[in-house]
Amino acid sequence: EAQVTQNPRYLITVTGKKLTVTCSQNMNHEYMSWYRQDPGLGLRQIYYSMNVEVTDKGDVPEGYKVSRKEKRNFPLILESPSPNQTSLYFCASGQFNEQFFGPGTRLTVL
Amino acid sequence: GQQLNQSPQSMFIQEGEDVSMNCTSSSIFNTWLWYKQEPGEGPVLLIALYKAGELTSNGRLTAQFGITRKDSFLNISASIPSDVGIYFCAGQTISNFGNEKLTFGTGTRLTIIP
């Protein structure tokens, strides 16, 4: 089954404790992206990747890092999480105009 | 970054009613997309529009790409309970380097009153 998977689905952590949210896709897509969703703000792009080893900032990259060492994986790294990064995060992959979204990761930073 | 104004923010309708929502932008987009998000899930693509003036249908859903390339609307006819969810518009631009950037609207939450 073609899909985008994210782990974990839910995470509660404390300020400053490094964490990684994994994203994997099995559709051989070159393009992958991370978004955060906050009430009243819709989805905002954090980082995206056009291909392996090619990443670029989206609209809200501050406080996040990404890496793209393999085509299928695109982890999101929070080196020192802060409460304002409490949000619902979505990974997506796609080609041309259609992006497929993962199920989301709800992150709470205390 | 680019801003997409989506309205209305929420709608409360009765089953069987028609629904209309729209998005406007200060910038031009190459592609307009409409997504639906159900609770606990990621957005799912409903309709993609590629050319100014294009009118596309998907079942009871109809969407149009505005002539100015700065707006789009989505209509849902004869709403049913499974239409409940949050609808997002998204505009896509492609840079000279081939980078695909998707900008989302703030969403329209559709609720059907029994």
PDB file of N, CA, C and O in Angstrom, chain A residues 9-10 31 35 37 40-45 48 50 56-59 88 90 94-104, chain B residues 1-2 9 31 33 35 37 40-45 48 50 86 88 92 94 97-107:
ATOM      1  N   ARG A   9       3.344   9.064  16.652  1.00  0.00           N
ATOM      2  CA  ARG A   9       2.100   9.782  16.356  1.00  0.00           C
ATOM      3  C   ARG A   9       1.806  10.818  17.429  1.00  0.00           C
ATOM      4  O   ARG A   9       1.205  11.849  17.151  1.00  0.00           O
ATOM      5  N   TYR A  10       2.213  10.531  18.636  1.00  0.00           N
ATOM      6  CA  TYR A  10       2.014  11.456  19.754  1.00  0.00           C
ATOM      7  C   TYR A  10       3.304  11.509  20.563  1.00  0.00           C
ATOM      8  O   TYR A  10       3.945  10.489  20.774  1.00  0.00           O
ATOM      9  N   TYR A  31      10.253  14.397  -4.023  1.00  0.00           N
ATOM     10  CA  TYR A  31       9.909  15.566  -3.233  1.00  0.00           C
ATOM     11  C   TYR A  31       9.291  15.140  -1.908  1.00  0.00           C
ATOM     12  O   TYR A  31       8.368  14.331  -1.862  1.00  0.00           O
ATOM     13  N   TYR A  35       5.329  20.055   7.363  1.00  0.00           N
ATOM     14  CA  TYR A  35       4.438  21.160   7.676  1.00  0.00           C
ATOM     15  C   TYR A  35       4.086  21.096   9.158  1.00  0.00           C
ATOM     16  O   TYR A  35       4.088  20.035   9.775  1.00  0.00           O
ATOM     17  N   GLN A  37       0.799  22.403  11.638  1.00  0.00           N
ATOM     18  CA  GLN A  37      -0.575  22.900  11.573  1.00  0.00           C
ATOM     19  C   GLN A  37      -0.970  23.442  12.928  1.00  0.00           C
ATOM     20  O   GLN A  37      -0.907  22.745  13.943  1.00  0.00           O
ATOM     21  N   GLY A  40      -6.149  28.182  13.249  1.00  0.00           N
ATOM     22  CA  GLY A  40      -6.271  29.496  12.634  1.00  0.00           C
ATOM     23  C   GLY A  40      -5.160  29.858  11.670  1.00  0.00           C
ATOM     24  O   GLY A  40      -5.236  30.907  11.015  1.00  0.00           O
ATOM     25  N   LEU A  41      -4.142  29.018  11.568  1.00  0.00           N
ATOM     26  CA  LEU A  41      -3.006  29.336  10.692  1.00  0.00           C
ATOM     27  C   LEU A  41      -2.857  28.360   9.537  1.00  0.00           C
ATOM     28  O   LEU A  41      -1.976  28.539   8.688  1.00  0.00           O
ATOM     29  N   GLY A  42      -3.672  27.345   9.498  1.00  0.00           N
ATOM     30  CA  GLY A  42      -3.561  26.371   8.422  1.00  0.00           C
ATOM     31  C   GLY A  42      -2.268  25.579   8.516  1.00  0.00           C
ATOM     32  O   GLY A  42      -1.705  25.396   9.601  1.00  0.00           O
ATOM     33  N   LEU A  43      -1.779  25.120   7.393  1.00  0.00           N
ATOM     34  CA  LEU A  43      -0.517  24.377   7.346  1.00  0.00           C
ATOM     35  C   LEU A  43       0.579  25.296   6.840  1.00  0.00           C
ATOM     36  O   LEU A  43       0.424  25.952   5.804  1.00  0.00           O
ATOM     37  N   ARG A  44       1.680  25.309   7.548  1.00  0.00           N
ATOM     38  CA  ARG A  44       2.819  26.125   7.138  1.00  0.00           C
ATOM     39  C   ARG A  44       4.020  25.220   6.902  1.00  0.00           C
ATOM     40  O   ARG A  44       4.313  24.347   7.708  1.00  0.00           O
ATOM     41  N   GLN A  45       4.706  25.482   5.831  1.00  0.00           N
ATOM     42  CA  GLN A  45       5.819  24.622   5.440  1.00  0.00           C
ATOM     43  C   GLN A  45       7.059  24.935   6.263  1.00  0.00           C
ATOM     44  O   GLN A  45       7.464  26.092   6.392  1.00  0.00           O
ATOM     45  N   TYR A  48      11.572  21.564   3.014  1.00  0.00           N
ATOM     46  CA  TYR A  48      11.255  20.625   1.967  1.00  0.00           C
ATOM     47  C   TYR A  48      12.536  20.107   1.332  1.00  0.00           C
ATOM     48  O   TYR A  48      13.614  20.674   1.534  1.00  0.00           O
ATOM     49  N   MET A  50      13.965  18.438  -2.425  1.00  0.00           N
ATOM     50  CA  MET A  50      13.698  18.099  -3.816  1.00  0.00           C
ATOM     51  C   MET A  50      14.270  16.729  -4.182  1.00  0.00           C
ATOM     52  O   MET A  50      13.838  16.119  -5.163  1.00  0.00           O
ATOM     53  N   ASP A  56      15.726  22.547   1.579  1.00  0.00           N
ATOM     54  CA  ASP A  56      15.621  24.003   1.602  1.00  0.00           C
ATOM     55  C   ASP A  56      14.566  24.424   2.609  1.00  0.00           C
ATOM     56  O   ASP A  56      13.673  23.646   2.961  1.00  0.00           O
ATOM     57  N   LYS A  57      14.693  25.668   3.072  1.00  0.00           N
ATOM     58  CA  LYS A  57      13.786  26.191   4.080  1.00  0.00           C
ATOM     59  C   LYS A  57      12.428  26.509   3.483  1.00  0.00           C
ATOM     60  O   LYS A  57      12.319  26.997   2.360  1.00  0.00           O
ATOM     61  N   GLY A  58      11.411  26.251   4.297  1.00  0.00           N
ATOM     62  CA  GLY A  58      10.068  26.682   3.945  1.00  0.00           C
ATOM     63  C   GLY A  58       9.786  28.029   4.589  1.00  0.00           C
ATOM     64  O   GLY A  58      10.674  28.878   4.706  1.00  0.00           O
ATOM     65  N   ASP A  59       8.553  28.212   5.046  1.00  0.00           N
ATOM     66  CA  ASP A  59       8.161  29.498   5.624  1.00  0.00           C
ATOM     67  C   ASP A  59       8.527  29.649   7.094  1.00  0.00           C
ATOM     68  O   ASP A  59       8.706  30.766   7.576  1.00  0.00           O
ATOM     69  N   LEU A  88       0.826  20.280  15.565  1.00  0.00           N
ATOM     70  CA  LEU A  88       0.552  19.044  14.823  1.00  0.00           C
ATOM     71  C   LEU A  88       1.411  19.084  13.566  1.00  0.00           C
ATOM     72  O   LEU A  88       1.330  20.035  12.787  1.00  0.00           O
ATOM     73  N   PHE A  90       2.934  17.433   9.992  1.00  0.00           N
ATOM     74  CA  PHE A  90       2.659  16.529   8.879  1.00  0.00           C
ATOM     75  C   PHE A  90       3.852  16.458   7.954  1.00  0.00           C
ATOM     76  O   PHE A  90       4.441  17.469   7.581  1.00  0.00           O
ATOM     77  N   GLY A  94       5.586  13.679  -2.676  1.00  0.00           N
ATOM     78  CA  GLY A  94       4.800  13.815  -3.898  1.00  0.00           C
ATOM     79  C   GLY A  94       5.646  13.978  -5.131  1.00  0.00           C
ATOM     80  O   GLY A  94       6.865  13.934  -5.097  1.00  0.00           O
ATOM     81  N   GLN A  95       4.950  14.127  -6.220  1.00  0.00           N
ATOM     82  CA  GLN A  95       5.592  14.417  -7.479  1.00  0.00           C
ATOM     83  C   GLN A  95       4.713  15.402  -8.230  1.00  0.00           C
ATOM     84  O   GLN A  95       3.496  15.298  -8.191  1.00  0.00           O
ATOM     85  N   PHE A  96       5.363  16.357  -8.876  1.00  0.00           N
ATOM     86  CA  PHE A  96       4.665  17.435  -9.554  1.00  0.00           C
ATOM     87  C   PHE A  96       3.672  18.098  -8.606  1.00  0.00           C
ATOM     88  O   PHE A  96       4.042  18.726  -7.652  1.00  0.00           O
ATOM     89  N   ASN A  97       2.389  17.924  -8.841  1.00  0.00           N
ATOM     90  CA  ASN A  97       1.440  18.725  -8.097  1.00  0.00           C
ATOM     91  C   ASN A  97       0.729  18.005  -6.966  1.00  0.00           C
ATOM     92  O   ASN A  97       0.033  18.639  -6.185  1.00  0.00           O
ATOM     93  N   GLU A  98       0.850  16.720  -6.861  1.00  0.00           N
ATOM     94  CA  GLU A  98       0.075  16.009  -5.851  1.00  0.00           C
ATOM     95  C   GLU A  98       0.950  15.572  -4.694  1.00  0.00           C
ATOM     96  O   GLU A  98       1.923  14.842  -4.883  1.00  0.00           O
ATOM     97  N   GLN A  99       0.616  16.045  -3.493  1.00  0.00           N
ATOM     98  CA  GLN A  99       1.356  15.647  -2.308  1.00  0.00           C
ATOM     99  C   GLN A  99       0.489  14.734  -1.456  1.00  0.00           C
ATOM    100  O   GLN A  99      -0.689  14.999  -1.236  1.00  0.00           O
ATOM    101  N   PHE A 100       1.105  13.657  -0.971  1.00  0.00           N
ATOM    102  CA  PHE A 100       0.435  12.705  -0.091  1.00  0.00           C
ATOM    103  C   PHE A 100       0.920  12.955   1.326  1.00  0.00           C
ATOM    104  O   PHE A 100       2.121  13.004   1.571  1.00  0.00           O
ATOM    105  N   PHE A 101      -0.035  13.096   2.239  1.00  0.00           N
ATOM    106  CA  PHE A 101       0.315  13.449   3.594  1.00  0.00           C
ATOM    107  C   PHE A 101       0.313  12.233   4.511  1.00  0.00           C
ATOM    108  O   PHE A 101      -0.478  11.296   4.339  1.00  0.00           O
ATOM    109  N   GLY A 102       1.209  12.259   5.494  1.00  0.00           N
ATOM    110  CA  GLY A 102       1.203  11.260   6.542  1.00  0.00           C
ATOM    111  C   GLY A 102       0.083  11.529   7.521  1.00  0.00           C
ATOM    112  O   GLY A 102      -0.643  12.522   7.394  1.00  0.00           O
ATOM    113  N   PRO A 103      -0.058  10.684   8.538  1.00  0.00           N
ATOM    114  CA  PRO A 103      -1.178  10.805   9.485  1.00  0.00           C
ATOM    115  C   PRO A 103      -0.990  11.886  10.531  1.00  0.00           C
ATOM    116  O   PRO A 103      -1.927  12.206  11.262  1.00  0.00           O
ATOM    117  N   GLY A 104       0.198  12.448  10.632  1.00  0.00           N
ATOM    118  CA  GLY A 104       0.429  13.525  11.588  1.00  0.00           C
ATOM    119  C   GLY A 104       1.094  13.052  12.875  1.00  0.00           C
ATOM    120  O   GLY A 104       0.950  11.909  13.297  1.00  0.00           O
TER     121      GLY A 104
ATOM    122  N   GLY B   1       6.164  35.215   3.769  1.00  0.00           N
ATOM    123  CA  GLY B   1       5.755  34.376   2.656  1.00  0.00           C
ATOM    124  C   GLY B   1       4.420  34.795   2.097  1.00  0.00           C
ATOM    125  O   GLY B   1       3.794  35.753   2.554  1.00  0.00           O
ATOM    126  N   GLN B   2       3.968  34.082   1.084  1.00  0.00           N
ATOM    127  CA  GLN B   2       2.685  34.399   0.472  1.00  0.00           C
ATOM    128  C   GLN B   2       1.544  34.091   1.432  1.00  0.00           C
ATOM    129  O   GLN B   2       1.640  33.186   2.263  1.00  0.00           O
ATOM    130  N   GLN B   9     -14.378  30.897   7.519  1.00  0.00           N
ATOM    131  CA  GLN B   9     -13.568  30.078   8.430  1.00  0.00           C
ATOM    132  C   GLN B   9     -14.326  28.836   8.856  1.00  0.00           C
ATOM    133  O   GLN B   9     -13.719  27.784   9.082  1.00  0.00           O
ATOM    134  N   THR B  31      -0.759  26.637  -9.917  1.00  0.00           N
ATOM    135  CA  THR B  31      -1.709  25.550  -9.678  1.00  0.00           C
ATOM    136  C   THR B  31      -2.498  25.857  -8.415  1.00  0.00           C
ATOM    137  O   THR B  31      -1.940  26.400  -7.463  1.00  0.00           O
ATOM    138  N   LEU B  33      -4.979  23.910  -5.594  1.00  0.00           N
ATOM    139  CA  LEU B  33      -5.363  22.587  -5.110  1.00  0.00           C
ATOM    140  C   LEU B  33      -6.366  22.743  -3.974  1.00  0.00           C
ATOM    141  O   LEU B  33      -6.316  23.713  -3.218  1.00  0.00           O
ATOM    142  N   TYR B  35      -7.844  20.511  -0.693  1.00  0.00           N
ATOM    143  CA  TYR B  35      -7.661  19.339   0.154  1.00  0.00           C
ATOM    144  C   TYR B  35      -8.775  19.273   1.192  1.00  0.00           C
ATOM    145  O   TYR B  35      -9.348  20.290   1.587  1.00  0.00           O
ATOM    146  N   GLN B  37      -9.415  17.566   5.116  1.00  0.00           N
ATOM    147  CA  GLN B  37      -8.797  16.904   6.255  1.00  0.00           C
ATOM    148  C   GLN B  37      -9.886  16.431   7.216  1.00  0.00           C
ATOM    149  O   GLN B  37     -10.721  17.232   7.647  1.00  0.00           O
ATOM    150  N   GLY B  40      -7.935  13.524  12.882  1.00  0.00           N
ATOM    151  CA  GLY B  40      -6.917  12.505  13.109  1.00  0.00           C
ATOM    152  C   GLY B  40      -6.177  12.055  11.877  1.00  0.00           C
ATOM    153  O   GLY B  40      -5.389  11.108  11.932  1.00  0.00           O
ATOM    154  N   GLU B  41      -6.404  12.742  10.759  1.00  0.00           N
ATOM    155  CA  GLU B  41      -5.749  12.329   9.524  1.00  0.00           C
ATOM    156  C   GLU B  41      -5.080  13.518   8.844  1.00  0.00           C
ATOM    157  O   GLU B  41      -5.329  14.667   9.178  1.00  0.00           O
ATOM    158  N   GLY B  42      -4.225  13.187   7.881  1.00  0.00           N
ATOM    159  CA  GLY B  42      -3.622  14.242   7.081  1.00  0.00           C
ATOM    160  C   GLY B  42      -4.542  14.666   5.954  1.00  0.00           C
ATOM    161  O   GLY B  42      -5.504  13.970   5.622  1.00  0.00           O
ATOM    162  N   PRO B  43      -4.275  15.815   5.347  1.00  0.00           N
ATOM    163  CA  PRO B  43      -5.099  16.294   4.228  1.00  0.00           C
ATOM    164  C   PRO B  43      -5.043  15.336   3.046  1.00  0.00           C
ATOM    165  O   PRO B  43      -4.015  14.715   2.780  1.00  0.00           O
ATOM    166  N   VAL B  44      -6.150  15.250   2.336  1.00  0.00           N
ATOM    167  CA  VAL B  44      -6.256  14.407   1.153  1.00  0.00           C
ATOM    168  C   VAL B  44      -6.662  15.288  -0.026  1.00  0.00           C
ATOM    169  O   VAL B  44      -7.591  16.092   0.095  1.00  0.00           O
ATOM    170  N   LEU B  45      -5.987  15.121  -1.137  1.00  0.00           N
ATOM    171  CA  LEU B  45      -6.269  15.951  -2.312  1.00  0.00           C
ATOM    172  C   LEU B  45      -7.636  15.619  -2.904  1.00  0.00           C
ATOM    173  O   LEU B  45      -7.964  14.455  -3.137  1.00  0.00           O
ATOM    174  N   ALA B  48      -7.410  19.248  -8.344  1.00  0.00           N
ATOM    175  CA  ALA B  48      -6.258  20.041  -8.762  1.00  0.00           C
ATOM    176  C   ALA B  48      -6.634  20.834 -10.003  1.00  0.00           C
ATOM    177  O   ALA B  48      -7.266  20.303 -10.918  1.00  0.00           O
ATOM    178  N   TYR B  50      -5.093  23.494 -13.042  1.00  0.00           N
ATOM    179  CA  TYR B  50      -3.796  23.804 -13.633  1.00  0.00           C
ATOM    180  C   TYR B  50      -3.782  25.050 -14.522  1.00  0.00           C
ATOM    181  O   TYR B  50      -2.697  25.561 -14.822  1.00  0.00           O
ATOM    182  N   ILE B  86     -12.355  19.669   7.480  1.00  0.00           N
ATOM    183  CA  ILE B  86     -11.746  20.972   7.206  1.00  0.00           C
ATOM    184  C   ILE B  86     -11.245  20.956   5.775  1.00  0.00           C
ATOM    185  O   ILE B  86     -10.518  20.047   5.368  1.00  0.00           O
ATOM    186  N   PHE B  88      -9.071  22.791   2.826  1.00  0.00           N
ATOM    187  CA  PHE B  88      -7.968  23.724   2.622  1.00  0.00           C
ATOM    188  C   PHE B  88      -7.761  23.975   1.131  1.00  0.00           C
ATOM    189  O   PHE B  88      -7.739  23.045   0.340  1.00  0.00           O
ATOM    190  N   GLN B  92       0.165  26.609  -5.591  1.00  0.00           N
ATOM    191  CA  GLN B  92       1.504  26.089  -5.839  1.00  0.00           C
ATOM    192  C   GLN B  92       2.253  26.968  -6.824  1.00  0.00           C
ATOM    193  O   GLN B  92       1.694  27.384  -7.849  1.00  0.00           O
ATOM    194  N   ILE B  94       6.143  27.256  -8.882  1.00  0.00           N
ATOM    195  CA  ILE B  94       7.345  26.522  -9.266  1.00  0.00           C
ATOM    196  C   ILE B  94       8.398  27.558  -9.601  1.00  0.00           C
ATOM    197  O   ILE B  94       8.209  28.401 -10.473  1.00  0.00           O
ATOM    198  N   PHE B  97      14.182  27.171 -10.427  1.00  0.00           N
ATOM    199  CA  PHE B  97      15.008  26.002 -10.151  1.00  0.00           C
ATOM    200  C   PHE B  97      14.168  24.738 -10.067  1.00  0.00           C
ATOM    201  O   PHE B  97      14.675  23.683  -9.740  1.00  0.00           O
ATOM    202  N   GLY B  98      12.877  24.863 -10.339  1.00  0.00           N
ATOM    203  CA  GLY B  98      12.003  23.693 -10.282  1.00  0.00           C
ATOM    204  C   GLY B  98      11.519  23.363  -8.895  1.00  0.00           C
ATOM    205  O   GLY B  98      10.916  22.316  -8.673  1.00  0.00           O
ATOM    206  N   ASN B  99      11.770  24.261  -7.939  1.00  0.00           N
ATOM    207  CA  ASN B  99      11.300  23.994  -6.584  1.00  0.00           C
ATOM    208  C   ASN B  99       9.791  24.151  -6.519  1.00  0.00           C
ATOM    209  O   ASN B  99       9.236  25.131  -6.986  1.00  0.00           O
ATOM    210  N   GLU B 100       9.141  23.180  -5.895  1.00  0.00           N
ATOM    211  CA  GLU B 100       7.690  23.238  -5.746  1.00  0.00           C
ATOM    212  C   GLU B 100       7.369  23.760  -4.366  1.00  0.00           C
ATOM    213  O   GLU B 100       7.796  23.191  -3.368  1.00  0.00           O
ATOM    214  N   LYS B 101       6.633  24.837  -4.297  1.00  0.00           N
ATOM    215  CA  LYS B 101       6.245  25.382  -3.000  1.00  0.00           C
ATOM    216  C   LYS B 101       4.739  25.444  -2.928  1.00  0.00           C
ATOM    217  O   LYS B 101       4.076  25.963  -3.818  1.00  0.00           O
ATOM    218  N   LEU B 102       4.229  24.891  -1.859  1.00  0.00           N
ATOM    219  CA  LEU B 102       2.791  24.847  -1.637  1.00  0.00           C
ATOM    220  C   LEU B 102       2.458  25.762  -0.473  1.00  0.00           C
ATOM    221  O   LEU B 102       3.033  25.637   0.602  1.00  0.00           O
ATOM    222  N   THR B 103       1.546  26.717  -0.709  1.00  0.00           N
ATOM    223  CA  THR B 103       1.082  27.615   0.342  1.00  0.00           C
ATOM    224  C   THR B 103      -0.377  27.299   0.629  1.00  0.00           C
ATOM    225  O   THR B 103      -1.207  27.300  -0.288  1.00  0.00           O
ATOM    226  N   PHE B 104      -0.687  27.046   1.898  1.00  0.00           N
ATOM    227  CA  PHE B 104      -2.035  26.642   2.266  1.00  0.00           C
ATOM    228  C   PHE B 104      -2.849  27.812   2.797  1.00  0.00           C
ATOM    229  O   PHE B 104      -2.316  28.735   3.439  1.00  0.00           O
ATOM    230  N   GLY B 105      -4.159  27.748   2.559  1.00  0.00           N
ATOM    231  CA  GLY B 105      -5.086  28.655   3.207  1.00  0.00           C
ATOM    232  C   GLY B 105      -5.295  28.220   4.648  1.00  0.00           C
ATOM    233  O   GLY B 105      -4.787  27.184   5.081  1.00  0.00           O
ATOM    234  N   THR B 106      -6.071  29.004   5.386  1.00  0.00           N
ATOM    235  CA  THR B 106      -6.258  28.737   6.810  1.00  0.00           C
ATOM    236  C   THR B 106      -7.369  27.728   7.081  1.00  0.00           C
ATOM    237  O   THR B 106      -7.556  27.317   8.213  1.00  0.00           O
ATOM    238  N   GLY B 107      -8.082  27.327   6.063  1.00  0.00           N
ATOM    239  CA  GLY B 107      -9.059  26.260   6.230  1.00  0.00           C
ATOM    240  C   GLY B 107     -10.474  26.739   6.443  1.00  0.00           C
ATOM    241  O   GLY B 107     -10.703  27.814   6.998  1.00  0.00           O
TER     242      GLY B 107
END
